[in-house]
Amino acid sequence: MRALTEKQTPSRLKWASVLLPLLFTVSIVGHAEPAQKSEAKVDKLVPEVVTTKHRMTIQNQKISYQAISGETILEDDKGEPQASIFSITYLRDDVQDSSKRPVTFIFNGGPGSASLWLHMGLFGPKRVIVPGDAKDDGAAPYRIEANDYSLLDESDLVFIDPVGTGFSRALGEKKGADFWGVKEDAQSIAEFMRRWLIEHKRWNSPKYLAGESYGTTRAAALVDELQGGWTDISVNGVMLISSILDFSHARYQPGNNQPYIGFLPTMASTAFYHNKVSDADKALGLEAFVEQARQFAIKDYALALLQGSRLAQSDYLSVRKQLARFTGLSESYLDRVNLRVSASRYTKELLRDQDLTVGRLDSRYTGKDYDSGGDSTDNDPSGYGIDGAYTAAIHQYLYEDLGVKLSRPFNVLSTDVNRGWNWNISGKQMHYVNVAPYLGQAQRENKDLRIFVGNGYFDFATPFFATENTFADNGIDNSRVTMHYYKAGHMMYVEPASLAQLVQDIRAFYHPNAAK
């Protein structure tokens, strides 16, 4: 991973010789295996794979396809099993020349999350329906229906569960922790992709990556591994849904003012949605109000934070007034926090007068805490507002529609993986991970690499302005980047209008020359 290292690291060796993550946690569901212990002695493994045939209609077009659900065994150079990667592949079988058909490799984040969210919410042939108006999903039964928004008509789809998530696991002498890290994870997924391309004879197909949340971090690290490592696979496009590449924009640490700047426009969006702004500002409309918040954040507010104790009193009062305007918080509260409002405090404070909190993944959601007087929320209402439906849906779909027979627990989101993650990408002590330069380097070495970025206005996990600030730097060619915005949160596809627009935007991304 050249962009942040001075010389080639051991990860540049052939992968087999060194064989051996949703970004911030939602409510933990499913089963978390203790410490991801591997199986010490492993005979020659036969991967469990099930193939089923299906038909469906997408955008008034009838298609037929096969679903291949099962394990891929990764081995070292001696043929010893190292890991089992569970994936679900969808291949259209009604096209004449599949070799030129795009294939999209898809994963969620965490780190520690399986790929069910993008699978059952956006790309896949089935979709679980949750309330689009930011209400809790309640208990079963949930609506699971054919997904008319599926992207299977545009591209073959491969949903990947990294080691420690879904049914994927370490094998042999390997431990789960051997795969739990920015670099380690990218290496194993790159090897899986290489194996997939060989098995399905798709080396000459257009290739896309799609990641959400930490999955966008994974995508950037993976591009570097694919194009700079021995796997040598050039990618046509990368889709970053709710992007987080430079973690200095998300880590509230003393001396780091980046998050206060990057999160402010999301606070403005949230205050606007919950009617905590003036009538005059409400009349501006969301986009215009947010644009003013952007300008304030990057100019007067950023300068005030940089000046610190040198800030003149008159300037302090002016900044405080504007900060109150955009956040919906009182000036007296802003005095107490020294003009610095963290996301965790904001989600607790904005609706405190109503004894309500707002969501972190999606601030349209509201919840109630046991202690309404605390400094942070008990939980994320936008997490527990959807996780029951998605968990039920993926299990029902795996066993009923796809005929999966695996009986071991399916890890929806593993705290073991999340807590055990190795964030070091350089071999040196680093305070913040930043994989954005990998994309800039990859673009310079691949003239066809394009980047799609999807942002939710109400996302406090991966705020859109922090993403904009990341893409303004790091050597990225923004002429090959398309930014899109949706009036929803981290998983914007739970909101019907945003889902429709997101799918339309992704379809256009698959056809870069359509307008030329």
Short mmCIF file of C-alpha atoms in Angstrom, two decimals:
data_model
loop_
_atom_site.label_atom_id
_atom_site.label_comp_id
_atom_site.label_asym_id
_atom_site.label_seq_id
_atom_site.Cartn_x
_atom_site.Cartn_y
_atom_site.Cartn_z
CA MET A 1 0.00 0.00 0.00
CA ARG A 2 2.31 2.59 -1.37
CA ALA A 3 0.57 5.84 -0.56
CA LEU A 4 1.34 5.72 3.15
CA THR A 5 4.46 3.56 3.30
CA GLU A 6 8.05 4.35 2.48
CA LYS A 7 8.83 0.97 0.96
CA GLN A 8 7.12 -2.24 -0.01
CA THR A 9 5.82 -4.07 3.05
CA PRO A 10 5.43 -7.83 3.50
CA SER A 11 1.87 -7.48 2.18
CA ARG A 12 3.41 -7.06 -1.26
CA LEU A 13 4.60 -10.67 -1.22
CA LYS A 14 2.44 -13.18 -2.98
CA TRP A 15 -0.70 -13.40 -0.84
CA ALA A 16 -0.43 -17.13 -0.23
CA SER A 17 2.90 -16.74 1.52
CA VAL A 18 1.46 -14.35 4.09
CA LEU A 19 -2.10 -15.64 4.15
CA LEU A 20 -3.43 -15.34 7.02
CA PRO A 21 -14.26 -3.64 8.90
CA LEU A 22 -21.74 -0.99 9.00
CA LEU A 23 -18.85 1.41 10.40
CA PHE A 24 -19.86 2.34 13.86
CA THR A 25 -21.92 -0.17 15.68
CA VAL A 26 -25.64 -0.52 15.42
CA SER A 27 -27.49 -2.60 17.98
CA ILE A 28 -25.63 -5.92 18.18
CA VAL A 29 -27.72 -8.70 16.73
CA GLY A 30 -27.10 -12.24 15.69
CA HIS A 31 -24.43 -14.35 17.33
CA ALA A 32 -20.90 -13.29 18.21
CA GLU A 33 -18.53 -16.25 18.44
CA PRO A 34 -16.09 -16.07 21.35
CA ALA A 35 -12.68 -14.95 20.06
CA GLN A 36 -13.22 -16.54 16.62
CA LYS A 37 -11.23 -19.67 17.39
CA SER A 38 -10.12 -21.58 14.33
CA GLU A 39 -10.35 -25.32 13.86
CA ALA A 40 -6.94 -26.64 14.86
CA LYS A 41 -6.93 -29.79 12.72
CA VAL A 42 -8.56 -29.67 9.36
CA ASP A 43 -8.84 -32.52 6.86
CA LYS A 44 -9.22 -31.74 3.19
CA LEU A 45 -12.24 -29.50 3.23
CA VAL A 46 -15.01 -29.68 0.71
CA PRO A 47 -16.72 -26.28 0.62
CA GLU A 48 -20.47 -26.31 1.10
CA VAL A 49 -22.04 -24.67 -1.95
CA VAL A 50 -25.67 -24.52 -3.07
CA THR A 51 -26.82 -23.37 -6.52
CA THR A 52 -30.42 -22.38 -7.15
CA LYS A 53 -32.26 -21.07 -10.23
CA HIS A 54 -34.55 -18.04 -10.15
CA ARG A 55 -36.58 -15.66 -12.30
CA MET A 56 -37.67 -12.12 -11.52
CA THR A 57 -38.70 -8.82 -13.07
CA ILE A 58 -36.59 -5.68 -12.64
CA GLN A 59 -37.72 -2.38 -14.12
CA ASN A 60 -40.25 -4.25 -16.30
CA GLN A 61 -37.51 -6.53 -17.63
CA LYS A 62 -37.78 -10.27 -17.05
CA ILE A 63 -34.48 -11.90 -16.18
CA SER A 64 -33.34 -15.36 -15.12
CA TYR A 65 -30.35 -15.95 -12.90
CA GLN A 66 -28.63 -18.43 -10.67
CA ALA A 67 -27.66 -17.88 -7.05
CA ILE A 68 -24.51 -19.58 -5.79
CA SER A 69 -24.32 -19.57 -2.00
CA GLY A 70 -21.40 -21.09 -0.19
CA GLU A 71 -17.84 -21.23 0.98
CA THR A 72 -14.56 -20.48 -0.75
CA ILE A 73 -11.60 -22.07 1.01
CA LEU A 74 -8.47 -19.91 1.00
CA GLU A 75 -5.26 -21.92 1.19
CA ASP A 76 -1.58 -21.22 1.71
CA ASP A 77 1.15 -22.20 -0.75
CA LYS A 78 1.20 -25.72 0.72
CA GLY A 79 -2.49 -26.21 0.13
CA GLU A 80 -3.37 -25.91 3.80
CA PRO A 81 -6.74 -24.26 4.51
CA GLN A 82 -6.51 -20.84 6.10
CA ALA A 83 -10.01 -19.42 5.95
CA SER A 84 -13.50 -20.05 4.67
CA ILE A 85 -15.13 -17.02 3.01
CA PHE A 86 -18.90 -17.24 2.63
CA SER A 87 -20.37 -15.40 -0.32
CA ILE A 88 -23.53 -15.22 -2.38
CA THR A 89 -23.11 -14.78 -6.12
CA TYR A 90 -25.88 -13.83 -8.53
CA LEU A 91 -25.22 -14.55 -12.21
CA ARG A 92 -27.63 -13.73 -14.99
CA ASP A 93 -27.90 -16.77 -17.25
CA ASP A 94 -29.94 -15.15 -20.02
CA VAL A 95 -27.11 -13.11 -21.58
CA GLN A 96 -25.11 -14.22 -24.60
CA ASP A 97 -21.64 -13.07 -23.53
CA SER A 98 -21.18 -12.91 -19.76
CA SER A 99 -17.45 -12.24 -20.11
CA LYS A 100 -18.16 -8.58 -20.92
CA ARG A 101 -20.87 -8.17 -18.32
CA PRO A 102 -19.92 -6.13 -15.22
CA VAL A 103 -19.44 -7.89 -11.90
CA THR A 104 -19.77 -5.99 -8.62
CA PHE A 105 -18.16 -7.18 -5.38
CA ILE A 106 -20.16 -5.91 -2.41
CA PHE A 107 -19.53 -5.71 1.33
CA ASN A 108 -20.65 -3.77 4.37
CA GLY A 109 -18.44 -2.45 7.13
CA GLY A 110 -18.30 -2.47 10.92
CA PRO A 111 -15.61 -3.60 10.90
CA GLY A 112 -17.31 -6.86 11.81
CA SER A 113 -20.51 -6.63 9.77
CA ALA A 114 -21.81 -9.16 7.28
CA SER A 115 -23.02 -7.89 3.91
CA LEU A 116 -26.74 -8.29 4.63
CA TRP A 117 -27.52 -4.55 4.71
CA LEU A 118 -26.58 -3.78 1.11
CA HIS A 119 -27.83 -7.23 0.13
CA MET A 120 -31.34 -7.03 1.61
CA GLY A 121 -31.70 -3.26 1.37
CA LEU A 122 -30.34 -2.24 -2.02
CA PHE A 123 -28.55 -4.49 -4.51
CA GLY A 124 -30.03 -7.96 -4.07
CA PRO A 125 -33.08 -9.62 -5.67
CA LYS A 126 -35.05 -9.56 -2.42
CA ARG A 127 -35.59 -6.56 -0.14
CA VAL A 128 -36.86 -6.21 3.40
CA ILE A 129 -39.25 -3.31 3.90
CA VAL A 130 -38.85 -1.12 6.98
CA PRO A 131 -40.77 2.08 7.75
CA GLY A 132 -39.48 4.86 5.52
CA ASP A 133 -40.56 7.58 7.95
CA ALA A 134 -37.92 6.79 10.59
CA LYS A 135 -40.19 4.67 12.78
CA ASP A 136 -39.13 1.50 14.60
CA ASP A 137 -39.43 -1.76 12.67
CA GLY A 138 -41.09 -3.57 15.60
CA ALA A 139 -41.28 -7.36 15.62
CA ALA A 140 -41.89 -10.07 13.01
CA PRO A 141 -43.47 -10.73 10.61
CA TYR A 142 -41.65 -8.33 8.30
CA ARG A 143 -42.29 -7.68 4.62
CA ILE A 144 -39.74 -9.40 2.38
CA GLU A 145 -40.47 -8.96 -1.29
CA ALA A 146 -38.96 -9.03 -4.77
CA ASN A 147 -36.69 -6.04 -5.19
CA ASP A 148 -37.64 -4.04 -8.26
CA TYR A 149 -34.67 -1.80 -7.46
CA SER A 150 -32.12 -4.62 -7.65
CA LEU A 151 -29.03 -3.92 -9.75
CA LEU A 152 -28.84 -7.49 -11.03
CA ASP A 153 -30.04 -6.36 -14.45
CA GLU A 154 -26.95 -4.12 -14.71
CA SER A 155 -24.26 -6.31 -13.16
CA ASP A 156 -23.62 -9.72 -11.72
CA LEU A 157 -23.39 -9.39 -7.95
CA VAL A 158 -21.08 -10.99 -5.37
CA PHE A 159 -21.85 -10.38 -1.69
CA ILE A 160 -18.84 -11.09 0.53
CA ASP A 161 -18.77 -11.74 4.27
CA PRO A 162 -15.21 -11.21 5.60
CA VAL A 163 -13.71 -13.60 8.14
CA GLY A 164 -15.57 -13.42 11.44
CA THR A 165 -18.80 -12.21 9.83
CA GLY A 166 -21.71 -14.17 8.40
CA PHE A 167 -20.62 -17.81 8.08
CA SER A 168 -16.98 -16.91 7.30
CA ARG A 169 -14.28 -18.18 9.66
CA ALA A 170 -10.60 -18.87 10.14
CA LEU A 171 -9.36 -22.43 9.59
CA GLY A 172 -6.37 -24.57 10.48
CA GLU A 173 -3.66 -22.83 12.46
CA LYS A 174 -5.03 -19.41 11.64
CA LYS A 175 -6.99 -17.32 14.11
CA GLY A 176 -9.71 -14.82 13.33
CA ALA A 177 -7.39 -12.03 14.47
CA ASP A 178 -5.00 -12.92 11.64
CA PHE A 179 -7.60 -11.48 9.28
CA TRP A 180 -8.90 -8.61 11.41
CA GLY A 181 -7.10 -5.50 10.26
CA VAL A 182 -7.15 -2.92 7.49
CA LYS A 183 -4.36 -4.60 5.53
CA GLU A 184 -5.07 -8.18 6.54
CA ASP A 185 -8.73 -7.86 5.58
CA ALA A 186 -7.90 -6.35 2.19
CA GLN A 187 -5.43 -9.15 1.47
CA SER A 188 -7.95 -11.90 2.17
CA ILE A 189 -10.73 -10.24 0.16
CA ALA A 190 -8.32 -9.68 -2.74
CA GLU A 191 -7.42 -13.36 -2.72
CA PHE A 192 -11.11 -14.30 -2.64
CA MET A 193 -11.71 -12.07 -5.66
CA ARG A 194 -8.81 -13.62 -7.55
CA ARG A 195 -10.20 -17.09 -6.87
CA TRP A 196 -13.69 -16.00 -7.92
CA LEU A 197 -12.46 -14.55 -11.21
CA ILE A 198 -10.60 -17.76 -12.01
CA GLU A 199 -13.52 -20.02 -11.14
CA HIS A 200 -16.05 -18.01 -13.14
CA LYS A 201 -13.70 -17.08 -16.02
CA ARG A 202 -14.39 -13.37 -15.58
CA TRP A 203 -10.95 -11.78 -15.65
CA ASN A 204 -11.90 -9.66 -18.65
CA SER A 205 -15.20 -8.42 -17.22
CA PRO A 206 -15.61 -4.83 -15.99
CA LYS A 207 -15.11 -4.94 -12.22
CA TYR A 208 -16.73 -2.77 -9.56
CA LEU A 209 -16.45 -2.57 -5.79
CA ALA A 210 -19.33 -1.40 -3.60
CA GLY A 211 -18.85 -0.76 0.11
CA GLU A 212 -20.83 0.91 2.83
CA SER A 213 -19.44 2.64 5.91
CA TYR A 214 -16.21 0.85 6.93
CA GLY A 215 -16.81 -1.01 3.70
CA THR A 216 -15.68 2.18 1.96
CA THR A 217 -12.43 2.02 3.95
CA ARG A 218 -12.13 -1.61 2.88
CA ALA A 219 -12.79 -0.65 -0.74
CA ALA A 220 -9.95 1.88 -0.80
CA ALA A 221 -7.54 -0.53 0.89
CA LEU A 222 -8.69 -3.27 -1.47
CA VAL A 223 -8.10 -1.16 -4.58
CA ASP A 224 -4.54 -0.61 -3.41
CA GLU A 225 -4.11 -4.32 -2.76
CA LEU A 226 -5.62 -5.31 -6.12
CA GLN A 227 -3.79 -2.79 -8.31
CA GLY A 228 -0.55 -2.62 -6.37
CA GLY A 229 -0.17 -6.19 -5.14
CA TRP A 230 0.53 -9.39 -7.00
CA THR A 231 -3.14 -9.97 -7.68
CA ASP A 232 -2.92 -7.08 -10.19
CA ILE A 233 -6.63 -6.58 -10.83
CA SER A 234 -7.63 -3.20 -12.26
CA VAL A 235 -11.01 -1.87 -11.18
CA ASN A 236 -13.44 0.11 -13.33
CA GLY A 237 -15.36 1.76 -10.52
CA VAL A 238 -15.70 2.05 -6.77
CA MET A 239 -19.02 2.84 -5.08
CA LEU A 240 -18.64 4.42 -1.65
CA ILE A 241 -21.93 4.52 0.21
CA SER A 242 -21.65 6.56 3.43
CA SER A 243 -17.94 7.05 3.10
CA ILE A 244 -15.22 7.15 5.75
CA LEU A 245 -11.66 7.17 4.44
CA ASP A 246 -9.76 9.64 6.65
CA PHE A 247 -10.55 8.94 10.29
CA SER A 248 -9.11 12.23 11.50
CA HIS A 249 -12.48 13.67 10.41
CA ALA A 250 -14.35 11.33 12.76
CA ARG A 251 -12.21 11.04 15.89
CA TYR A 252 -12.91 13.56 18.63
CA GLN A 253 -9.52 13.95 20.27
CA PRO A 254 -8.02 16.94 22.11
CA GLY A 255 -6.27 19.13 19.58
CA ASN A 256 -8.17 17.73 16.59
CA ASN A 257 -10.75 20.22 15.33
CA GLN A 258 -11.57 18.35 12.12
CA PRO A 259 -14.68 16.54 13.43
CA TYR A 260 -16.24 19.73 14.80
CA ILE A 261 -15.97 21.26 11.34
CA GLY A 262 -16.97 18.15 9.40
CA PHE A 263 -20.02 17.29 11.51
CA LEU A 264 -21.51 20.79 11.65
CA PRO A 265 -23.51 20.64 8.38
CA THR A 266 -25.03 17.33 9.52
CA MET A 267 -26.09 19.06 12.72
CA ALA A 268 -27.65 21.78 10.58
CA SER A 269 -29.53 19.16 8.55
CA THR A 270 -30.75 17.53 11.74
CA ALA A 271 -31.85 20.80 13.33
CA PHE A 272 -33.69 21.64 10.12
CA TYR A 273 -35.48 18.27 10.04
CA HIS A 274 -36.59 18.52 13.68
CA ASN A 275 -37.76 22.14 13.32
CA LYS A 276 -35.08 23.58 15.57
CA VAL A 277 -34.25 26.42 13.18
CA SER A 278 -35.94 29.77 12.60
CA ASP A 279 -38.87 30.19 10.22
CA ALA A 280 -36.64 32.23 7.94
CA ASP A 281 -34.07 29.45 7.75
CA LYS A 282 -36.80 26.85 7.27
CA ALA A 283 -38.03 28.84 4.29
CA LEU A 284 -34.62 28.53 2.65
CA GLY A 285 -35.06 24.80 2.16
CA LEU A 286 -32.72 22.07 3.35
CA GLU A 287 -30.08 22.30 0.62
CA ALA A 288 -29.69 26.10 0.81
CA PHE A 289 -29.57 26.07 4.61
CA VAL A 290 -26.98 23.31 4.60
CA GLU A 291 -24.88 25.19 2.06
CA GLN A 292 -24.76 28.19 4.39
CA ALA A 293 -23.72 25.85 7.19
CA ARG A 294 -20.91 24.51 5.00
CA GLN A 295 -19.59 28.00 4.34
CA PHE A 296 -19.74 28.93 8.01
CA ALA A 297 -18.04 25.68 9.04
CA ILE A 298 -15.10 25.97 6.64
CA LYS A 299 -14.55 29.70 7.15
CA ASP A 300 -15.58 31.55 10.33
CA TYR A 301 -16.02 28.46 12.51
CA ALA A 302 -12.81 26.74 11.40
CA LEU A 303 -10.85 29.97 11.91
CA ALA A 304 -12.34 30.45 15.37
CA LEU A 305 -11.36 26.93 16.45
CA LEU A 306 -7.87 27.42 15.10
CA GLN A 307 -7.45 30.68 17.01
CA GLY A 308 -8.49 29.08 20.28
CA SER A 309 -7.82 31.38 23.22
CA ARG A 310 -6.62 34.08 20.80
CA LEU A 311 -10.17 34.58 19.49
CA ALA A 312 -11.39 38.13 20.13
CA GLN A 313 -14.51 38.45 22.28
CA SER A 314 -16.49 40.12 19.50
CA ASP A 315 -15.61 37.29 17.12
CA TYR A 316 -16.49 34.72 19.79
CA LEU A 317 -19.97 36.20 20.20
CA SER A 318 -20.51 36.31 16.44
CA VAL A 319 -19.43 32.68 15.97
CA ARG A 320 -21.51 31.55 18.94
CA LYS A 321 -24.62 33.18 17.48
CA GLN A 322 -24.14 31.52 14.11
CA LEU A 323 -23.33 28.18 15.71
CA ALA A 324 -26.58 28.35 17.67
CA ARG A 325 -28.42 29.17 14.47
CA PHE A 326 -27.11 26.14 12.59
CA THR A 327 -27.18 23.59 15.42
CA GLY A 328 -30.44 24.55 17.10
CA LEU A 329 -28.66 24.58 20.47
CA SER A 330 -28.73 27.43 22.98
CA GLU A 331 -25.88 29.90 23.21
CA SER A 332 -25.56 29.15 26.92
CA TYR A 333 -24.97 25.48 26.11
CA LEU A 334 -22.39 26.41 23.49
CA ASP A 335 -20.58 28.48 26.12
CA ARG A 336 -20.36 25.43 28.38
CA VAL A 337 -18.79 23.28 25.66
CA ASN A 338 -16.43 25.98 24.41
CA LEU A 339 -18.08 26.10 20.96
CA ARG A 340 -17.25 22.42 20.42
CA VAL A 341 -20.21 20.05 20.15
CA SER A 342 -19.43 16.38 19.58
CA ALA A 343 -21.87 14.17 17.69
CA SER A 344 -22.55 12.05 20.77
CA ARG A 345 -23.48 15.14 22.80
CA TYR A 346 -25.54 16.59 19.98
CA THR A 347 -27.72 13.51 19.52
CA LYS A 348 -28.53 13.71 23.23
CA GLU A 349 -28.93 17.49 23.52
CA LEU A 350 -30.97 18.61 20.50
CA LEU A 351 -34.34 17.27 21.69
CA ARG A 352 -33.58 17.12 25.40
CA ASP A 353 -36.48 19.48 26.08
CA GLN A 354 -38.77 16.76 24.70
CA ASP A 355 -36.99 13.94 26.56
CA LEU A 356 -35.96 12.53 23.19
CA THR A 357 -32.68 11.60 21.52
CA VAL A 358 -31.90 11.51 17.81
CA GLY A 359 -30.25 8.71 15.89
CA ARG A 360 -26.61 8.42 15.01
CA LEU A 361 -26.87 6.38 11.83
CA ASP A 362 -29.94 8.38 10.85
CA SER A 363 -30.82 11.48 12.85
CA ARG A 364 -34.41 11.48 11.59
CA TYR A 365 -35.06 8.71 14.13
CA THR A 366 -35.88 9.60 17.73
CA GLY A 367 -35.69 7.52 20.88
CA LYS A 368 -36.13 7.68 24.63
CA ASP A 369 -33.40 7.06 27.18
CA TYR A 370 -33.75 5.72 30.70
CA ASP A 371 -31.78 8.77 31.91
CA SER A 372 -32.80 11.84 29.94
CA GLY A 373 -30.31 13.97 31.86
CA GLY A 374 -27.14 12.20 30.74
CA ASP A 375 -24.47 13.41 28.32
CA SER A 376 -24.84 10.63 25.74
CA THR A 377 -27.56 8.34 24.43
CA ASP A 378 -28.28 4.88 25.79
CA ASN A 379 -28.44 3.44 22.28
CA ASP A 380 -29.00 4.41 18.67
CA PRO A 381 -32.71 4.49 17.72
CA SER A 382 -31.77 4.32 14.05
CA GLY A 383 -29.88 1.09 14.78
CA TYR A 384 -32.49 -0.77 16.78
CA GLY A 385 -35.08 0.78 14.48
CA ILE A 386 -34.11 -1.53 11.60
CA ASP A 387 -31.89 -4.37 12.82
CA GLY A 388 -34.68 -6.76 13.76
CA ALA A 389 -36.10 -6.71 10.25
CA TYR A 390 -32.76 -7.13 8.48
CA THR A 391 -31.65 -9.95 10.76
CA ALA A 392 -34.89 -11.87 10.28
CA ALA A 393 -34.85 -11.24 6.54
CA ILE A 394 -31.36 -12.55 5.85
CA HIS A 395 -31.92 -15.71 7.89
CA GLN A 396 -35.28 -16.43 6.27
CA TYR A 397 -33.85 -15.78 2.82
CA LEU A 398 -30.72 -17.89 3.29
CA TYR A 399 -32.54 -20.99 4.46
CA GLU A 400 -35.81 -20.73 2.54
CA ASP A 401 -34.95 -19.15 -0.82
CA LEU A 402 -31.30 -20.08 -1.26
CA GLY A 403 -31.38 -23.50 0.39
CA VAL A 404 -28.33 -22.91 2.58
CA LYS A 405 -27.75 -25.86 4.93
CA LEU A 406 -25.01 -24.47 7.19
CA SER A 407 -26.06 -24.78 10.82
CA ARG A 408 -23.36 -22.71 12.51
CA PRO A 409 -24.43 -19.25 13.70
CA PHE A 410 -24.53 -16.40 11.18
CA ASN A 411 -22.69 -13.38 12.59
CA VAL A 412 -24.61 -10.25 11.62
CA LEU A 413 -22.27 -7.92 13.48
CA SER A 414 -19.40 -9.22 15.59
CA THR A 415 -18.07 -7.24 18.52
CA ASP A 416 -15.06 -9.59 18.64
CA VAL A 417 -14.03 -8.50 15.16
CA ASN A 418 -14.71 -4.84 15.86
CA ARG A 419 -12.76 -4.72 19.11
CA GLY A 420 -9.90 -6.83 17.75
CA TRP A 421 -9.31 -4.76 14.62
CA ASN A 422 -5.75 -3.79 13.70
CA TRP A 423 -5.87 -0.21 12.42
CA ASN A 424 -2.15 0.10 11.65
CA ILE A 425 -1.56 0.39 7.91
CA SER A 426 2.03 1.58 7.78
CA GLY A 427 4.01 -0.54 10.22
CA LYS A 428 4.49 2.64 12.26
CA GLN A 429 2.49 4.11 15.10
CA MET A 430 -0.35 6.11 13.54
CA HIS A 431 -3.02 8.12 15.29
CA TYR A 432 -5.54 8.21 12.45
CA VAL A 433 -6.11 5.83 9.58
CA ASN A 434 -6.31 7.51 6.18
CA VAL A 435 -6.80 5.31 3.11
CA ALA A 436 -7.94 8.14 0.82
CA PRO A 437 -4.48 8.51 -0.80
CA TYR A 438 -4.83 4.93 -2.04
CA LEU A 439 -7.68 6.06 -4.29
CA GLY A 440 -5.67 8.98 -5.63
CA GLN A 441 -2.73 6.69 -6.38
CA ALA A 442 -5.02 4.12 -8.00
CA GLN A 443 -6.55 6.78 -10.25
CA ARG A 444 -3.12 7.93 -11.39
CA GLU A 445 -2.28 4.33 -12.35
CA ASN A 446 -5.67 3.49 -13.88
CA LYS A 447 -7.18 6.08 -16.22
CA ASP A 448 -10.58 4.33 -16.16
CA LEU A 449 -11.07 4.22 -12.39
CA ARG A 450 -14.15 6.22 -11.38
CA ILE A 451 -15.60 6.80 -7.92
CA PHE A 452 -19.23 7.09 -6.86
CA VAL A 453 -19.96 8.64 -3.45
CA GLY A 454 -23.39 8.45 -1.83
CA ASN A 455 -24.06 10.69 1.20
CA GLY A 456 -26.98 10.94 3.61
CA TYR A 457 -27.82 14.39 4.97
CA PHE A 458 -28.76 12.87 8.34
CA ASP A 459 -25.77 10.58 8.85
CA PHE A 460 -23.72 11.14 12.03
CA ALA A 461 -21.59 8.03 11.49
CA THR A 462 -20.02 9.21 8.23
CA PRO A 463 -20.95 12.90 7.80
CA PHE A 464 -21.12 14.21 4.25
CA PHE A 465 -19.08 17.37 4.79
CA ALA A 466 -16.22 15.37 6.28
CA THR A 467 -16.34 13.27 3.12
CA GLU A 468 -16.22 16.40 0.97
CA ASN A 469 -13.20 17.62 2.91
CA THR A 470 -11.49 14.25 2.40
CA PHE A 471 -12.05 14.34 -1.35
CA ALA A 472 -10.78 17.91 -1.57
CA ASP A 473 -7.37 16.55 -0.56
CA ASN A 474 -5.39 13.32 -0.81
CA GLY A 475 -4.48 13.53 -4.49
CA ILE A 476 -7.88 12.40 -5.75
CA ASP A 477 -8.92 13.35 -9.29
CA ASN A 478 -12.38 14.77 -8.65
CA SER A 479 -13.17 14.92 -12.36
CA ARG A 480 -13.70 11.17 -11.99
CA VAL A 481 -15.72 11.43 -8.78
CA THR A 482 -19.49 11.88 -8.61
CA MET A 483 -21.01 13.07 -5.32
CA HIS A 484 -24.67 12.35 -4.57
CA TYR A 485 -26.85 13.42 -1.64
CA TYR A 486 -30.01 11.91 -0.16
CA LYS A 487 -32.52 13.12 2.41
CA ALA A 488 -31.92 10.15 4.67
CA GLY A 489 -29.16 8.76 6.85
CA HIS A 490 -26.32 6.25 6.81
CA MET A 491 -28.46 3.60 5.10
CA MET A 492 -30.30 5.99 2.83
CA TYR A 493 -32.02 3.13 1.03
CA VAL A 494 -34.45 2.61 3.93
CA GLU A 495 -36.19 5.82 2.80
CA PRO A 496 -38.25 5.17 -0.38
CA ALA A 497 -37.50 8.37 -2.31
CA SER A 498 -33.81 8.14 -1.48
CA LEU A 499 -33.74 4.48 -2.54
CA ALA A 500 -35.25 5.32 -5.92
CA GLN A 501 -32.78 8.15 -6.51
CA LEU A 502 -29.80 6.12 -5.30
CA VAL A 503 -30.60 3.27 -7.67
CA GLN A 504 -31.02 5.71 -10.55
CA ASP A 505 -27.63 7.25 -9.74
CA ILE A 506 -25.90 3.86 -9.53
CA ARG A 507 -27.42 2.78 -12.84
CA ALA A 508 -25.94 5.88 -14.44
CA PHE A 509 -22.57 5.05 -12.87
CA TYR A 510 -22.51 1.72 -14.70
CA HIS A 511 -22.84 3.65 -17.99
CA PRO A 512 -20.18 6.40 -17.95
CA ASN A 513 -20.38 7.02 -21.68
CA ALA A 514 -24.17 7.09 -21.97
CA ALA A 515 -24.37 10.89 -22.05
CA LYS A 516 -21.40 11.35 -24.35
#
